[in-house]
Amino acid sequence: MAMRKLTMMVIFVSILFGDLLGPTAAAEPCSGYKFSTGKSFVACKDLPVLNSTLHWNYYPSSGTVDIAFRQTATTTSTWAAWAINPTSHGMVGAQALVAFQQSDGTMLAYSSPIQSYATLLRKGELSFPVFNISAASSNINSFFEITIFATIQLPGNSTLVNHLWQQGPLLQGDVLGMHPLTGDHVKSFGSLDFASGKIETSSGGGDFSKKATIKKVHGIINGISWGLLMPIGAMVARYVKVFEVANPAWFYIHVTCQCSAYLIGVVGWGTGVWLGAKSSGIQYKAHKCIGITLFCLATLQVLVGRFLRPKKDHKCRIFWNMFHYAVGYGTIVLSIINVYKGLHILQPGKAWRDAYTFTLASLGCIAAVMEVFTWTLVYKKNKLAKVQTVEEENKVETDEEANKAEIVEESIPTSSGEV
């Protein structure tokens, strides 16, 4: 019994002094990684995505944790961030530590509270205390590496936290660009227990992944409807109708393209409304306002075109045509502008922007060729019609002169020739 009491006393004293004098190890020490700054950490975990590793020392007595977040296989044109979200599993509400190499070659590290999906990662105070924020960089095996150091007062003194990590492009002028919304960039978050060292990732990307998927669907649907079908429908109405053999087929093709674009566009507009409702902090005001304007203009165009279109010989037809052309071409111009704004927001990759630009340029080249051809055809038709008109007028004049000659001839009295 005495031996048992002695053993318990030794264990208690060991735990007490370990708490007071140094950090407790939550997991096996990392496999020999040595920091160039000379700092050391007793626990670390390789995070599942984005070539990231988290090192830490947890101090139970103070409820603090020293962290070193490393991101390898990156470049000098990339920013790195690691965050704790005390309120949810997603991005909004996260309290981030951000670092990047400035244009002068020095490293900058700071704290940034994330209040919306449209965050620019500006400097700001976090919702919990954080101390000694710094950053270091190194080149390992020809790859650039960023490390963020900090001491954090754990929110609510809880060792279990929701954490997330990210990387994105560094633009000219040390401006932080938006990170991609695909692949590992929507899987880089989960839960972490600093005491046990247990890390769990959120399967499927959670709510953020769902929103990212709907954003992609929103972009594809609207790019096809407003960005492609609408211009094609307008081109059919302008260039195909000059061919007599295409009448009235061009009209039905035009109506089919525009109605399809409108119906698909309404679905895309609806996804935009849903995304706006689910992201109250979103700040894409220009994209949102243009989208609402497009929906209103297209709806007005459909209603006026369907129910208020006068007959061709009606005196008001010219005013209806002016309205129809103005609203139609205005909608197309705004559609193209908003597609590019959407591409800027989504950042799906250069290939998507280039593909849309190439498609648009191809349609523009076709339109230019057809414009020249149409004007040439119209000119020839008008010239032919003018020649036919002149011929008809000459024929009428000839007939009139012949008629006059006959009348004069009939009016001259004839002599009998008798004596």
Short mmCIF file of C-alpha atoms in Angstrom, two decimals:
data_model
loop_
_atom_site.label_atom_id
_atom_site.label_comp_id
_atom_site.label_asym_id
_atom_site.label_seq_id
_atom_site.Cartn_x
_atom_site.Cartn_y
_atom_site.Cartn_z
CA MET A 1 0.00 0.00 0.00
CA ALA A 2 2.83 2.39 0.87
CA MET A 3 4.53 1.65 -2.43
CA ARG A 4 1.29 2.38 -4.28
CA LYS A 5 0.90 5.73 -2.50
CA LEU A 6 4.50 6.60 -3.31
CA THR A 7 3.95 5.82 -7.00
CA MET A 8 0.83 7.99 -7.16
CA MET A 9 2.71 10.84 -5.46
CA VAL A 10 5.54 10.65 -8.04
CA ILE A 11 3.05 10.74 -10.93
CA PHE A 12 1.24 13.72 -9.40
CA VAL A 13 4.45 15.67 -8.86
CA SER A 14 5.60 14.89 -12.43
CA ILE A 15 2.38 16.20 -13.89
CA LEU A 16 2.44 19.29 -11.69
CA PHE A 17 6.01 20.25 -12.58
CA GLY A 18 5.45 19.43 -16.23
CA ASP A 19 2.51 21.83 -16.24
CA LEU A 20 4.43 24.59 -14.51
CA LEU A 21 7.77 24.26 -16.24
CA GLY A 22 7.00 23.32 -19.78
CA PRO A 23 4.52 22.19 -22.44
CA THR A 24 2.87 18.81 -22.52
CA ALA A 25 3.34 16.64 -25.56
CA ALA A 26 0.06 15.91 -27.26
CA ALA A 27 1.63 13.60 -29.82
CA GLU A 28 4.93 12.14 -30.89
CA PRO A 29 7.56 14.79 -31.74
CA CYS A 30 7.84 15.55 -35.44
CA SER A 31 10.31 13.58 -37.46
CA GLY A 32 13.41 15.62 -36.90
CA TYR A 33 12.36 18.92 -38.45
CA LYS A 34 14.52 21.77 -37.19
CA PHE A 35 13.45 25.38 -37.46
CA SER A 36 16.05 27.87 -38.63
CA THR A 37 14.93 30.22 -35.84
CA GLY A 38 15.99 27.68 -33.22
CA LYS A 39 12.45 27.18 -31.92
CA SER A 40 11.29 23.69 -31.03
CA PHE A 41 7.88 22.09 -30.68
CA VAL A 42 6.93 18.81 -29.07
CA ALA A 43 3.86 18.10 -31.18
CA CYS A 44 3.03 18.36 -34.84
CA LYS A 45 0.67 17.02 -37.46
CA ASP A 46 0.86 16.96 -41.23
CA LEU A 47 -2.40 18.47 -42.44
CA PRO A 48 -4.17 16.49 -45.19
CA VAL A 49 -4.07 19.08 -47.98
CA LEU A 50 -2.13 22.09 -49.32
CA ASN A 51 1.31 20.80 -48.22
CA SER A 52 0.82 22.15 -44.71
CA THR A 53 2.06 21.13 -41.26
CA LEU A 54 1.12 22.45 -37.83
CA HIS A 55 3.58 22.34 -34.89
CA TRP A 56 2.62 23.32 -31.37
CA ASN A 57 3.40 23.45 -27.66
CA TYR A 58 0.35 23.40 -25.41
CA TYR A 59 0.53 24.93 -21.90
CA PRO A 60 -2.43 23.73 -19.79
CA SER A 61 -1.70 26.03 -16.87
CA SER A 62 -2.13 29.19 -18.96
CA GLY A 63 -4.46 27.85 -21.62
CA THR A 64 -2.08 29.04 -24.32
CA VAL A 65 -0.48 27.33 -27.27
CA ASP A 66 2.61 28.21 -29.27
CA ILE A 67 2.07 27.34 -32.92
CA ALA A 68 4.19 27.15 -36.02
CA PHE A 69 2.23 26.71 -39.23
CA ARG A 70 4.38 25.62 -42.17
CA GLN A 71 3.36 25.61 -45.81
CA THR A 72 5.81 24.00 -48.20
CA ALA A 73 6.09 23.65 -51.98
CA THR A 74 4.82 27.19 -52.46
CA THR A 75 6.23 30.29 -54.19
CA THR A 76 7.15 33.85 -53.33
CA SER A 77 3.96 34.93 -55.13
CA THR A 78 1.74 33.11 -52.64
CA TRP A 79 0.25 34.06 -49.28
CA ALA A 80 -0.41 31.54 -46.50
CA ALA A 81 -2.92 31.60 -43.66
CA TRP A 82 -4.00 29.50 -40.70
CA ALA A 83 -7.05 30.27 -38.58
CA ILE A 84 -9.26 29.22 -35.68
CA ASN A 85 -13.00 29.66 -35.95
CA PRO A 86 -14.56 29.90 -32.46
CA THR A 87 -18.15 30.01 -33.79
CA SER A 88 -18.47 27.59 -36.73
CA HIS A 89 -16.70 25.15 -39.03
CA GLY A 90 -16.58 27.46 -42.05
CA MET A 91 -14.64 30.46 -43.24
CA VAL A 92 -16.85 33.29 -41.99
CA GLY A 93 -16.01 34.06 -38.38
CA ALA A 94 -12.50 32.60 -38.62
CA GLN A 95 -9.67 34.41 -36.82
CA ALA A 96 -6.70 34.16 -39.13
CA LEU A 97 -2.94 34.52 -39.06
CA VAL A 98 -1.63 35.61 -42.47
CA ALA A 99 1.89 35.80 -43.88
CA PHE A 100 3.62 36.48 -47.18
CA GLN A 101 6.88 37.77 -48.59
CA GLN A 102 6.68 41.45 -49.48
CA SER A 103 8.03 42.91 -52.69
CA ASP A 104 11.14 44.13 -50.81
CA GLY A 105 11.93 40.55 -49.76
CA THR A 106 10.94 40.84 -46.09
CA MET A 107 8.28 38.68 -44.48
CA LEU A 108 5.05 40.17 -43.14
CA ALA A 109 2.79 38.41 -40.63
CA TYR A 110 -0.37 39.77 -39.04
CA SER A 111 -3.81 38.85 -37.70
CA SER A 112 -7.01 39.20 -39.72
CA PRO A 113 -10.63 38.52 -38.61
CA ILE A 114 -12.70 37.10 -41.50
CA GLN A 115 -16.20 38.58 -41.50
CA SER A 116 -17.42 37.59 -44.98
CA TYR A 117 -16.56 35.49 -48.01
CA ALA A 118 -15.48 38.72 -49.69
CA THR A 119 -12.70 39.32 -47.19
CA LEU A 120 -9.52 41.01 -48.35
CA LEU A 121 -7.62 39.67 -45.32
CA ARG A 122 -6.92 43.11 -43.94
CA LYS A 123 -5.11 43.59 -40.64
CA GLY A 124 -7.31 43.55 -37.54
CA GLU A 125 -7.68 42.43 -33.96
CA LEU A 126 -8.87 38.87 -33.32
CA SER A 127 -11.65 37.86 -30.94
CA PHE A 128 -9.09 36.21 -28.65
CA PRO A 129 -5.60 37.34 -27.57
CA VAL A 130 -2.67 36.46 -29.83
CA PHE A 131 0.96 37.33 -29.17
CA ASN A 132 4.34 37.33 -30.87
CA ILE A 133 3.14 36.98 -34.45
CA SER A 134 6.03 36.55 -36.87
CA ALA A 135 6.91 34.74 -40.07
CA ALA A 136 9.95 33.15 -41.65
CA SER A 137 10.76 31.82 -45.09
CA SER A 138 13.22 29.34 -46.50
CA ASN A 139 14.06 27.49 -49.68
CA ILE A 140 14.06 23.72 -49.38
CA ASN A 141 14.78 21.54 -52.39
CA SER A 142 14.13 24.51 -54.72
CA PHE A 143 10.71 25.10 -53.09
CA PHE A 144 9.76 28.21 -51.15
CA GLU A 145 8.41 27.63 -47.64
CA ILE A 146 6.42 29.96 -45.38
CA THR A 147 6.20 29.52 -41.60
CA ILE A 148 3.90 31.50 -39.29
CA PHE A 149 4.73 31.69 -35.56
CA ALA A 150 2.38 32.90 -32.82
CA THR A 151 1.21 32.36 -29.27
CA ILE A 152 -2.54 32.01 -28.90
CA GLN A 153 -4.81 32.26 -25.90
CA LEU A 154 -7.24 29.44 -26.65
CA PRO A 155 -10.86 30.68 -26.93
CA GLY A 156 -12.84 29.61 -23.88
CA ASN A 157 -9.73 27.76 -22.65
CA SER A 158 -10.85 24.85 -24.83
CA THR A 159 -8.20 22.63 -26.40
CA LEU A 160 -10.64 21.48 -29.10
CA VAL A 161 -10.90 24.06 -31.89
CA ASN A 162 -12.19 24.38 -35.42
CA HIS A 163 -9.24 25.30 -37.59
CA LEU A 164 -8.69 26.01 -41.28
CA TRP A 165 -5.75 26.83 -43.48
CA GLN A 166 -5.41 28.31 -46.92
CA GLN A 167 -3.12 29.72 -49.61
CA GLY A 168 -3.73 32.10 -52.48
CA PRO A 169 -2.02 34.29 -55.07
CA LEU A 170 -0.09 37.41 -54.19
CA LEU A 171 -0.87 40.10 -56.73
CA GLN A 172 1.12 43.15 -57.81
CA GLY A 173 1.61 45.69 -55.07
CA ASP A 174 1.48 43.07 -52.29
CA VAL A 175 -2.28 42.69 -52.73
CA LEU A 176 -3.74 39.38 -51.58
CA GLY A 177 -5.80 37.71 -54.31
CA MET A 178 -8.69 35.31 -53.80
CA HIS A 179 -7.77 31.68 -53.32
CA PRO A 180 -9.19 29.08 -55.75
CA LEU A 181 -12.63 27.67 -54.95
CA THR A 182 -11.94 24.15 -56.15
CA GLY A 183 -10.07 21.00 -55.13
CA ASP A 184 -8.07 21.02 -51.91
CA HIS A 185 -8.83 24.69 -51.29
CA VAL A 186 -12.37 23.79 -50.20
CA LYS A 187 -11.21 20.86 -48.06
CA SER A 188 -8.66 22.62 -45.89
CA PHE A 189 -10.46 22.71 -42.54
CA GLY A 190 -11.47 20.45 -39.69
CA SER A 191 -11.13 20.07 -35.93
CA LEU A 192 -7.99 19.89 -33.79
CA ASP A 193 -7.44 18.94 -30.16
CA PHE A 194 -4.22 20.50 -28.87
CA ALA A 195 -4.23 18.24 -25.81
CA SER A 196 -4.66 14.88 -27.52
CA GLY A 197 -3.25 15.80 -30.91
CA LYS A 198 -6.32 14.40 -32.65
CA ILE A 199 -7.14 16.00 -35.99
CA GLU A 200 -10.33 15.41 -37.95
CA THR A 201 -11.15 16.80 -41.36
CA SER A 202 -14.64 17.83 -42.42
CA SER A 203 -15.79 15.35 -45.06
CA GLY A 204 -17.13 16.83 -48.26
CA GLY A 205 -16.07 20.35 -47.45
CA GLY A 206 -19.15 21.16 -45.36
CA ASP A 207 -21.25 24.23 -45.96
CA PHE A 208 -18.43 26.11 -47.67
CA SER A 209 -17.95 23.28 -50.18
CA LYS A 210 -21.68 23.25 -50.88
CA LYS A 211 -21.67 26.98 -51.54
CA ALA A 212 -18.59 26.65 -53.72
CA THR A 213 -20.32 23.97 -55.79
CA ILE A 214 -23.44 26.10 -56.20
CA LYS A 215 -21.24 29.05 -57.18
CA LYS A 216 -19.74 26.97 -59.97
CA VAL A 217 -23.19 25.84 -61.12
CA HIS A 218 -24.33 29.47 -60.97
CA GLY A 219 -21.40 30.54 -63.12
CA ILE A 220 -21.79 27.80 -65.74
CA ILE A 221 -25.56 28.27 -66.11
CA ASN A 222 -25.34 32.03 -66.45
CA GLY A 223 -22.33 31.86 -68.75
CA ILE A 224 -24.23 29.60 -71.14
CA SER A 225 -27.57 31.43 -70.98
CA TRP A 226 -26.78 35.15 -70.70
CA GLY A 227 -23.26 34.94 -72.05
CA LEU A 228 -23.73 32.73 -75.13
CA LEU A 229 -27.34 31.93 -76.04
CA MET A 230 -28.45 35.55 -75.87
CA PRO A 231 -25.80 36.81 -78.34
CA ILE A 232 -26.39 33.84 -80.67
CA GLY A 233 -30.14 34.53 -80.70
CA ALA A 234 -29.52 38.17 -81.57
CA MET A 235 -27.13 37.18 -84.37
CA VAL A 236 -29.77 34.89 -85.88
CA ALA A 237 -32.32 37.71 -85.92
CA ARG A 238 -29.89 40.16 -87.49
CA TYR A 239 -28.10 38.03 -90.08
CA VAL A 240 -30.24 35.02 -90.97
CA LYS A 241 -33.45 36.87 -91.75
CA VAL A 242 -31.91 38.54 -94.81
CA PHE A 243 -32.07 35.18 -96.59
CA GLU A 244 -35.50 34.70 -98.09
CA VAL A 245 -35.21 30.91 -97.81
CA ALA A 246 -34.81 31.27 -94.02
CA ASN A 247 -38.12 33.08 -93.60
CA PRO A 248 -39.89 32.48 -91.20
CA ALA A 249 -37.51 29.83 -89.75
CA TRP A 250 -35.12 32.52 -88.49
CA PHE A 251 -37.85 33.97 -86.30
CA TYR A 252 -38.56 30.67 -84.56
CA ILE A 253 -34.84 30.00 -84.08
CA HIS A 254 -34.44 33.49 -82.61
CA VAL A 255 -37.38 33.00 -80.24
CA THR A 256 -36.11 29.55 -79.21
CA CYS A 257 -32.62 30.85 -78.41
CA GLN A 258 -33.85 33.85 -76.44
CA CYS A 259 -36.54 31.98 -74.52
CA SER A 260 -34.11 29.17 -73.68
CA ALA A 261 -31.55 31.73 -72.54
CA TYR A 262 -34.17 33.46 -70.40
CA LEU A 263 -35.48 30.27 -68.76
CA ILE A 264 -32.00 28.91 -68.04
CA GLY A 265 -30.93 32.38 -66.92
CA VAL A 266 -33.81 32.52 -64.44
CA VAL A 267 -32.47 29.32 -62.85
CA GLY A 268 -29.00 30.88 -62.71
CA TRP A 269 -30.45 34.07 -61.26
CA GLY A 270 -32.24 31.99 -58.63
CA THR A 271 -28.97 30.34 -57.55
CA GLY A 272 -27.49 33.82 -57.24
CA VAL A 273 -30.35 34.91 -55.00
CA TRP A 274 -29.83 31.78 -52.87
CA LEU A 275 -26.10 32.45 -52.57
CA GLY A 276 -26.80 36.04 -51.56
CA ALA A 277 -29.25 34.91 -48.88
CA LYS A 278 -26.77 32.36 -47.50
CA SER A 279 -23.87 34.82 -47.51
CA SER A 280 -25.13 37.91 -45.77
CA GLY A 281 -21.64 39.44 -45.66
CA ILE A 282 -20.99 39.16 -49.38
CA GLN A 283 -19.90 42.38 -51.04
CA TYR A 284 -20.13 41.70 -54.80
CA LYS A 285 -22.48 44.65 -55.24
CA ALA A 286 -21.73 45.39 -58.90
CA HIS A 287 -22.23 41.75 -59.94
CA LYS A 288 -25.43 41.55 -57.91
CA CYS A 289 -26.90 44.82 -59.25
CA ILE A 290 -26.11 43.93 -62.86
CA GLY A 291 -27.69 40.51 -62.35
CA ILE A 292 -30.91 42.02 -61.02
CA THR A 293 -30.95 44.54 -63.89
CA LEU A 294 -30.50 41.75 -66.43
CA PHE A 295 -33.37 39.75 -64.97
CA CYS A 296 -35.67 42.79 -65.08
CA LEU A 297 -34.69 43.77 -68.64
CA ALA A 298 -35.04 40.22 -69.94
CA THR A 299 -38.43 39.78 -68.27
CA LEU A 300 -39.62 43.08 -69.75
CA GLN A 301 -38.34 42.03 -73.18
CA VAL A 302 -40.22 38.73 -73.03
CA LEU A 303 -43.49 40.35 -71.93
CA VAL A 304 -43.35 43.19 -74.47
CA GLY A 305 -42.27 40.85 -77.26
CA ARG A 306 -45.01 38.36 -76.51
CA PHE A 307 -48.00 40.55 -75.73
CA LEU A 308 -47.34 44.04 -77.14
CA ARG A 309 -45.80 43.38 -80.55
CA PRO A 310 -47.75 45.31 -83.23
CA LYS A 311 -48.15 44.11 -86.81
CA LYS A 312 -45.51 45.06 -89.37
CA ASP A 313 -47.70 47.64 -91.11
CA HIS A 314 -48.80 49.30 -87.87
CA LYS A 315 -47.69 52.92 -87.43
CA CYS A 316 -46.28 52.15 -83.95
CA ARG A 317 -44.13 49.25 -85.17
CA ILE A 318 -41.08 51.48 -85.63
CA PHE A 319 -41.17 52.51 -81.94
CA TRP A 320 -41.57 48.89 -80.86
CA ASN A 321 -38.53 47.96 -82.98
CA MET A 322 -36.45 50.72 -81.38
CA PHE A 323 -37.40 49.51 -77.88
CA HIS A 324 -36.78 45.87 -78.81
CA TYR A 325 -33.32 46.58 -80.24
CA ALA A 326 -32.25 48.89 -77.40
CA VAL A 327 -33.29 46.52 -74.60
CA GLY A 328 -32.00 43.45 -76.43
CA TYR A 329 -28.52 44.77 -77.21
CA GLY A 330 -28.29 46.45 -73.82
CA THR A 331 -29.05 43.12 -72.14
CA ILE A 332 -26.36 41.37 -74.19
CA VAL A 333 -23.70 43.97 -73.32
CA LEU A 334 -24.54 43.78 -69.60
CA SER A 335 -24.57 39.98 -69.78
CA ILE A 336 -21.05 39.81 -71.15
CA ILE A 337 -19.80 42.32 -68.57
CA ASN A 338 -21.37 40.33 -65.74
CA VAL A 339 -19.95 37.03 -66.99
CA TYR A 340 -16.46 38.50 -66.74
CA LYS A 341 -17.24 39.87 -63.29
CA GLY A 342 -18.38 36.40 -62.28
CA LEU A 343 -15.16 34.86 -63.63
CA HIS A 344 -13.20 37.40 -61.59
CA ILE A 345 -15.14 36.40 -58.47
CA LEU A 346 -14.97 32.63 -58.96
CA GLN A 347 -11.35 32.54 -60.16
CA PRO A 348 -11.92 29.15 -61.85
CA GLY A 349 -8.60 29.32 -63.67
CA LYS A 350 -7.19 31.07 -66.71
CA ALA A 351 -8.42 28.31 -69.03
CA TRP A 352 -12.07 29.10 -68.32
CA ARG A 353 -11.64 32.82 -68.97
CA ASP A 354 -9.64 32.12 -72.12
CA ALA A 355 -12.25 29.64 -73.37
CA TYR A 356 -15.07 32.14 -72.92
CA THR A 357 -13.01 34.93 -74.47
CA PHE A 358 -12.16 32.71 -77.46
CA THR A 359 -15.82 31.74 -77.92
CA LEU A 360 -16.90 35.36 -77.67
CA ALA A 361 -14.18 36.45 -80.09
CA SER A 362 -15.26 33.74 -82.52
CA LEU A 363 -18.84 34.97 -82.38
CA GLY A 364 -17.55 38.51 -82.90
CA CYS A 365 -15.59 37.47 -86.00
CA ILE A 366 -18.61 35.66 -87.40
CA ALA A 367 -20.74 38.72 -86.70
CA ALA A 368 -18.21 40.99 -88.44
CA VAL A 369 -18.13 38.77 -91.54
CA MET A 370 -21.91 38.47 -91.56
CA GLU A 371 -22.28 42.22 -91.11
CA VAL A 372 -20.23 42.88 -94.24
CA PHE A 373 -22.03 40.14 -96.15
CA THR A 374 -25.45 41.37 -94.99
CA TRP A 375 -24.78 44.97 -95.97
CA THR A 376 -23.45 43.79 -99.34
CA LEU A 377 -26.54 41.66 -99.89
CA VAL A 378 -28.85 44.46 -98.83
CA TYR A 379 -27.00 46.89 -101.09
CA LYS A 380 -27.37 44.54 -104.05
CA LYS A 381 -31.03 43.99 -103.29
CA ASN A 382 -31.64 47.72 -103.02
CA LYS A 383 -29.70 48.37 -106.24
CA LEU A 384 -31.65 45.66 -108.05
CA ALA A 385 -34.90 47.02 -106.68
CA LYS A 386 -33.91 50.51 -107.80
CA VAL A 387 -33.12 49.26 -111.32
CA GLN A 388 -36.41 47.44 -111.45
CA THR A 389 -38.18 50.58 -110.25
CA VAL A 390 -36.51 52.67 -112.96
CA GLU A 391 -37.40 50.10 -115.58
CA GLU A 392 -40.98 50.05 -114.39
CA GLU A 393 -41.10 53.85 -114.41
CA ASN A 394 -39.63 53.94 -117.93
CA LYS A 395 -42.12 51.35 -119.03
CA VAL A 396 -44.95 53.39 -117.54
CA GLU A 397 -43.68 56.52 -119.26
CA THR A 398 -43.40 54.63 -122.56
CA ASP A 399 -46.90 53.28 -122.19
CA GLU A 400 -48.21 56.74 -121.33
CA GLU A 401 -46.53 58.27 -124.41
CA ALA A 402 -47.92 55.52 -126.59
CA ASN A 403 -51.37 56.12 -125.19
CA LYS A 404 -51.07 59.85 -125.81
CA ALA A 405 -49.95 59.22 -129.41
CA GLU A 406 -52.95 56.99 -129.98
CA ILE A 407 -55.28 59.63 -128.54
CA VAL A 408 -53.79 62.37 -130.75
CA GLU A 409 -53.99 60.15 -133.78
CA GLU A 410 -57.62 59.39 -133.12
CA SER A 411 -58.47 63.08 -132.70
CA ILE A 412 -57.23 64.13 -136.24
CA PRO A 413 -60.18 64.25 -138.77
CA THR A 414 -59.81 62.16 -141.92
CA SER A 415 -60.81 63.44 -145.49
CA SER A 416 -62.98 61.30 -147.79
CA GLY A 417 -60.95 62.28 -150.88
CA GLU A 418 -64.14 62.96 -152.95
CA VAL A 419 -64.55 65.99 -155.41
#
